[in-house]
Amino acid sequence: MKIYGVNLAEQLQHEFPLEQWLELLSAERRDSLCRFKRWSDRLRSFTGECLIRNLAGAYLGCRPSEVRIAKESGGGKPVLPYAGMHFNVSHSGEWVVCAIDRCPVGIDVEEIKPIDLGIAERFFSADEYKALLTEPADRQIEMFYELWTLKESYLKQNGQGLSGGLDSFTVTRNGSGYNEVSGQCFFRLYEVDSRYKLSVCANHTEFPQEVIRLPLDHLLQEFR
Ligand SMILES: CC(C)(COP(=O)(O)OP(=O)(O)OC[C@H]1O[C@@H](n2cnc3c(N)ncnc32)[C@H](O)[C@@H]1OP(=O)(O)O)[C@@H](O)C(=O)NCCC(=O)NCCS
């Protein structure tokens, strides 16, 4: 498995000229990007696509534009229709991240923002909510985002997405890490940025040590 991250702070600040790059996409993909009302969401989604096309293209020995991306039936998880190549993308705030692996993988990044912990009572399992309340008050927001990203990475690993139900399974503390109670999946948290939480979920434990950072400019050189 490899995990990559692109920081978009500069492009978000200086109005990156996205329109000219969108012309290189298929009409269908342009339409799907335009479902995002905000320009910044389009940029994040475009960057995710750029990232996976570059990575898969390098692996397959073809141009990024020649990489095929399909969608799973059910939750609509984007997949690579090539044997033994799986990926997942996530974006939030300044970050776009992608995990690529030989087995199905899920990834979630979230910017830490002040939040009403009532959301945890509503969406987490009863045991997770109880565990959250036993944390010191100054750790609760951080743990909320750890649990949220872990749970979303789990639902993204199996392709269900949020329709799988965040409260349909439980993630528990295991030493310094976390486990899914049934033991079918494994997790790792990464510190890509102290203002964000990033979790990856897989059905094995061979996680890389770190997130490889790539600049968007580098990805665009290959994308044209
Ligand atoms: C996928 C989902 C979990 C994304 O959550 P999010 O925190 O908003 O977004 P993230 O940034 O973490 O991930 C977005 C990426 O996940 C991927 N993705 C989309 N559907 C996915 C799925 N079912 N499983 C895994 N990954 C998925 C895409 O690459 C997407 O990138 P894009 O938005 O640029 O196309 C959520 O939108 C979802 O549950 N979708 C599934 C379909 C669904 O249930 N729809 C409800 C219809 S009422």
Coordinates of C-alpha atoms and ligand atoms in Angstrom, one line a residue:
M1 CA 0.0 0.0 0.0
K2 CA 1.1 3.6 -0.6
I3 CA -0.6 6.7 0.6
Y4 CA -0.2 10.1 -1.1
G5 CA -1.3 13.6 -0.1
V6 CA -1.6 16.8 -2.1
N7 CA -1.8 20.1 -0.2
L8 CA -3.8 22.7 -2.1
A9 CA -3.2 25.7 0.2
E10 CA -1.5 27.7 -2.5
Q11 CA -4.0 26.9 -5.3
L12 CA -7.0 27.7 -3.0
Q13 CA -5.4 31.0 -2.1
H14 CA -4.5 32.1 -5.6
E15 CA -7.5 31.0 -7.6
F16 CA -5.9 28.2 -9.5
P17 CA -7.1 28.4 -13.2
L18 CA -9.2 25.2 -13.0
E19 CA -11.4 25.8 -16.1
Q20 CA -8.6 25.3 -18.6
W21 CA -7.8 21.9 -17.0
L22 CA -11.4 20.8 -17.0
E23 CA -11.4 21.0 -20.8
L24 CA -9.1 17.9 -20.8
L25 CA -11.7 15.8 -19.1
S26 CA -14.5 13.8 -20.7
A27 CA -17.8 15.6 -20.9
E28 CA -19.3 13.1 -18.4
R29 CA -16.6 13.7 -15.9
R30 CA -16.8 17.5 -16.4
D31 CA -20.6 17.2 -15.7
S32 CA -20.0 15.2 -12.5
L33 CA -17.4 17.8 -11.3
C34 CA -19.9 20.5 -11.9
R35 CA -22.3 18.9 -9.4
F36 CA -20.1 20.7 -6.9
K37 CA -21.4 24.2 -6.5
R38 CA -18.2 25.5 -4.9
W39 CA -15.1 26.1 -7.1
S40 CA -12.9 24.8 -4.2
D41 CA -14.8 21.4 -4.1
R42 CA -14.3 21.1 -7.9
L43 CA -10.6 21.7 -7.4
R44 CA -10.4 19.1 -4.7
S45 CA -12.3 16.5 -6.7
F46 CA -10.2 17.3 -9.9
T47 CA -7.0 16.9 -7.9
G48 CA -8.2 13.5 -6.6
E49 CA -8.7 12.4 -10.2
C50 CA -5.4 13.8 -11.3
L51 CA -3.7 11.9 -8.5
I52 CA -5.1 8.5 -9.2
R53 CA -4.7 8.9 -13.0
N54 CA -1.0 9.7 -12.5
L55 CA -0.4 6.9 -10.0
A56 CA -2.2 4.2 -12.0
G57 CA -0.8 5.5 -15.3
A58 CA 2.8 5.2 -13.9
Y59 CA 2.1 1.6 -12.7
L60 CA 0.3 0.5 -15.9
G61 CA 2.8 2.3 -18.2
C62 CA 0.2 4.5 -19.9
R63 CA -0.7 8.1 -20.0
P64 CA -2.9 9.4 -17.1
S65 CA -5.7 10.2 -19.6
E66 CA -5.7 6.6 -20.8
V67 CA -6.4 5.1 -17.3
R68 CA -9.9 3.7 -17.1
I69 CA -11.9 4.4 -13.9
A70 CA -15.2 2.5 -13.3
K71 CA -17.9 2.7 -10.6
E72 CA -19.0 -0.2 -8.4
S73 CA -22.7 -0.9 -8.4
G74 CA -24.3 -0.1 -5.1
G75 CA -22.4 2.7 -3.4
G76 CA -20.8 3.9 -6.6
K77 CA -17.2 3.6 -5.3
P78 CA -14.8 4.6 -8.1
V79 CA -12.5 1.6 -8.9
L80 CA -9.7 0.7 -11.3
P81 CA -10.8 -2.1 -13.7
Y82 CA -7.3 -3.7 -13.6
A83 CA -6.4 -6.9 -11.6
G84 CA -4.9 -6.2 -8.1
M85 CA -5.2 -2.4 -8.2
H86 CA -7.4 -0.7 -5.7
F87 CA -7.6 2.9 -4.6
N88 CA -9.6 5.4 -2.7
V89 CA -9.6 9.1 -2.5
S90 CA -10.7 11.7 0.1
H91 CA -10.6 15.4 0.3
S92 CA -11.2 18.1 3.0
G93 CA -10.0 21.7 3.3
E94 CA -6.4 22.0 1.9
W95 CA -5.9 18.2 1.5
V96 CA -6.5 15.6 -1.1
V97 CA -5.3 12.1 -0.2
C98 CA -5.3 8.8 -1.9
A99 CA -4.5 5.2 -0.9
I100 CA -3.5 2.7 -3.5
D101 CA -3.2 -1.0 -2.7
R102 CA -3.5 -4.6 -4.0
C103 CA -6.7 -5.1 -1.9
P104 CA -9.8 -2.9 -1.4
V105 CA -8.8 0.2 0.7
G106 CA -10.7 3.1 2.3
I107 CA -9.3 6.5 3.2
D108 CA -10.8 9.5 4.9
V109 CA -9.4 12.9 5.8
E110 CA -11.3 15.6 7.8
E111 CA -10.4 19.1 8.9
I112 CA -10.8 19.4 12.7
K113 CA -13.5 22.1 13.4
P114 CA -15.5 22.9 16.5
I115 CA -18.4 20.6 16.6
D116 CA -21.5 19.7 18.7
L117 CA -20.7 16.3 20.2
G118 CA -24.4 15.5 20.0
I119 CA -23.6 14.4 16.4
A120 CA -21.6 11.5 18.0
E121 CA -24.6 10.4 20.0
R122 CA -26.7 10.4 16.8
F123 CA -24.3 8.7 14.4
F124 CA -21.8 6.6 16.4
S125 CA -22.6 3.2 18.1
A126 CA -23.5 3.4 21.8
D127 CA -20.1 2.0 22.8
E128 CA -18.2 4.5 20.8
Y129 CA -20.2 7.4 22.2
K130 CA -19.6 6.1 25.8
A131 CA -15.9 5.8 25.1
L132 CA -15.8 9.4 23.7
L133 CA -17.4 10.7 26.9
T134 CA -14.8 9.1 29.1
E135 CA -12.0 11.0 27.4
P136 CA -10.8 14.2 29.0
A137 CA -12.8 17.2 27.7
D138 CA -9.9 18.7 25.9
R139 CA -9.4 15.4 23.9
Q140 CA -13.0 14.8 22.9
I141 CA -13.1 16.8 19.7
E142 CA -9.9 15.2 18.5
M143 CA -11.2 11.7 19.4
F144 CA -14.5 12.5 17.6
Y145 CA -12.6 13.2 14.4
E146 CA -10.4 10.1 14.9
L147 CA -13.5 8.0 15.2
W148 CA -15.3 9.7 12.4
T149 CA -12.5 9.3 9.9
L150 CA -11.9 5.7 11.0
K151 CA -15.5 4.8 10.6
E152 CA -15.8 6.6 7.2
S153 CA -12.6 4.8 6.0
Y154 CA -14.2 1.5 7.0
L155 CA -17.4 2.3 5.0
K156 CA -15.3 3.5 2.1
Q157 CA -13.1 0.4 2.2
N158 CA -16.1 -1.9 1.6
G159 CA -17.7 0.6 -0.8
Q160 CA -21.0 1.1 1.0
G161 CA -20.3 4.7 1.8
L162 CA -22.4 6.5 4.4
S163 CA -25.5 4.5 3.4
G164 CA -23.8 1.6 5.2
G165 CA -24.7 3.3 8.5
L166 CA -22.0 4.8 10.8
D167 CA -23.7 3.1 13.8
S168 CA -23.8 -0.4 12.2
F169 CA -20.4 -1.3 13.6
T170 CA -18.0 -0.3 16.4
V171 CA -14.5 0.8 16.4
T172 CA -12.6 0.4 19.7
R173 CA -9.3 1.4 21.2
N174 CA -6.5 -1.1 21.0
G175 CA -3.4 0.1 22.7
S176 CA -2.4 3.2 20.8
G177 CA -4.5 2.3 17.8
Y178 CA -8.0 1.3 16.9
N179 CA -9.8 -2.0 15.9
E180 CA -13.1 -2.8 14.3
V181 CA -14.9 -5.0 16.8
S182 CA -15.4 -8.0 14.4
G183 CA -11.7 -8.0 13.6
Q184 CA -12.2 -8.1 9.8
C185 CA -10.5 -4.8 9.1
F186 CA -7.5 -2.9 10.3
F187 CA -6.8 0.8 10.6
R188 CA -4.0 3.3 10.8
L189 CA -4.2 7.0 11.6
Y190 CA -1.7 9.3 10.0
E191 CA -0.6 12.8 11.0
V192 CA -0.4 14.6 7.7
D193 CA -1.2 18.0 9.3
S194 CA -2.0 18.7 13.0
R195 CA -5.3 20.4 11.9
Y196 CA -6.6 17.3 10.2
K197 CA -7.3 13.6 11.0
L198 CA -6.5 11.0 8.4
S199 CA -7.5 7.3 8.6
V200 CA -6.9 4.4 6.3
C201 CA -8.7 1.0 6.5
A202 CA -7.7 -2.3 4.9
N203 CA -8.2 -6.0 5.3
H204 CA -4.5 -6.5 6.2
T205 CA -1.9 -4.8 8.4
E206 CA 0.7 -3.8 5.9
F207 CA 0.4 0.0 6.2
P208 CA 3.1 2.3 5.1
Q209 CA 4.9 4.4 7.7
E210 CA 4.1 7.7 6.1
V211 CA 2.1 9.8 3.6
I212 CA 4.1 10.7 0.4
R213 CA 3.5 14.3 -0.5
L214 CA 3.2 15.4 -4.1
P215 CA 2.7 18.9 -5.4
L216 CA -0.2 19.5 -7.8
D217 CA 2.2 21.1 -10.3
H218 CA 4.0 17.8 -10.6
L219 CA 0.8 15.9 -11.3
L220 CA -0.3 18.4 -13.9
Q221 CA 2.9 18.0 -15.9
E222 CA 1.9 14.5 -16.7
F223 CA -1.8 15.1 -17.0
R224 CA -1.9 17.1 -20.2
Ligands
LIG1 C1 -18.4 8.4 -0.4 C2 -18.8 9.2 0.8 C3 -18.6 8.4 2.0 C4 -17.9 10.4 0.7 O1 -17.8 11.1 1.9 P1 -17.1 12.5 2.1 O2 -16.5 12.6 3.4 O3 -18.1 13.6 1.7 O4 -16.0 12.6 1.0 P2 -14.5 12.1 0.9 O5 -13.8 13.3 0.5 O6 -14.0 11.3 2.1 O7 -14.5 11.1 -0.3 C5 -15.0 11.4 -1.6 C6 -14.4 10.4 -2.6 O8 -14.8 9.1 -2.2 C7 -14.9 8.3 -3.4 N1 -16.2 7.6 -3.3 C8 -17.4 7.9 -3.8 N2 -18.3 6.9 -3.5 C9 -17.7 6.0 -2.7 C10 -18.1 4.8 -2.1 N3 -19.3 4.3 -2.1 N4 -17.1 4.1 -1.4 C11 -15.9 4.6 -1.3 N5 -15.4 5.7 -1.9 C12 -16.3 6.4 -2.6 C13 -14.8 9.2 -4.6 O9 -13.5 9.1 -5.1 C14 -15.0 10.6 -3.9 O10 -14.3 11.6 -4.6 P3 -15.2 12.7 -5.5 O11 -16.2 13.3 -4.6 O12 -14.1 13.7 -5.9 O13 -15.7 11.9 -6.6 C15 -20.3 9.6 0.7 O14 -20.5 10.6 -0.2 C16 -21.2 8.4 0.4 O15 -21.6 7.7 1.3 N6 -21.5 8.2 -0.9 C17 -22.1 6.8 -1.3 C18 -23.3 7.0 -2.0 C19 -24.4 7.3 -1.1 O16 -24.6 6.7 -0.1 N7 -25.2 8.3 -1.6 C20 -26.3 8.7 -0.8 C21 -27.4 8.8 -1.8 S1 -28.8 9.4 -1.0

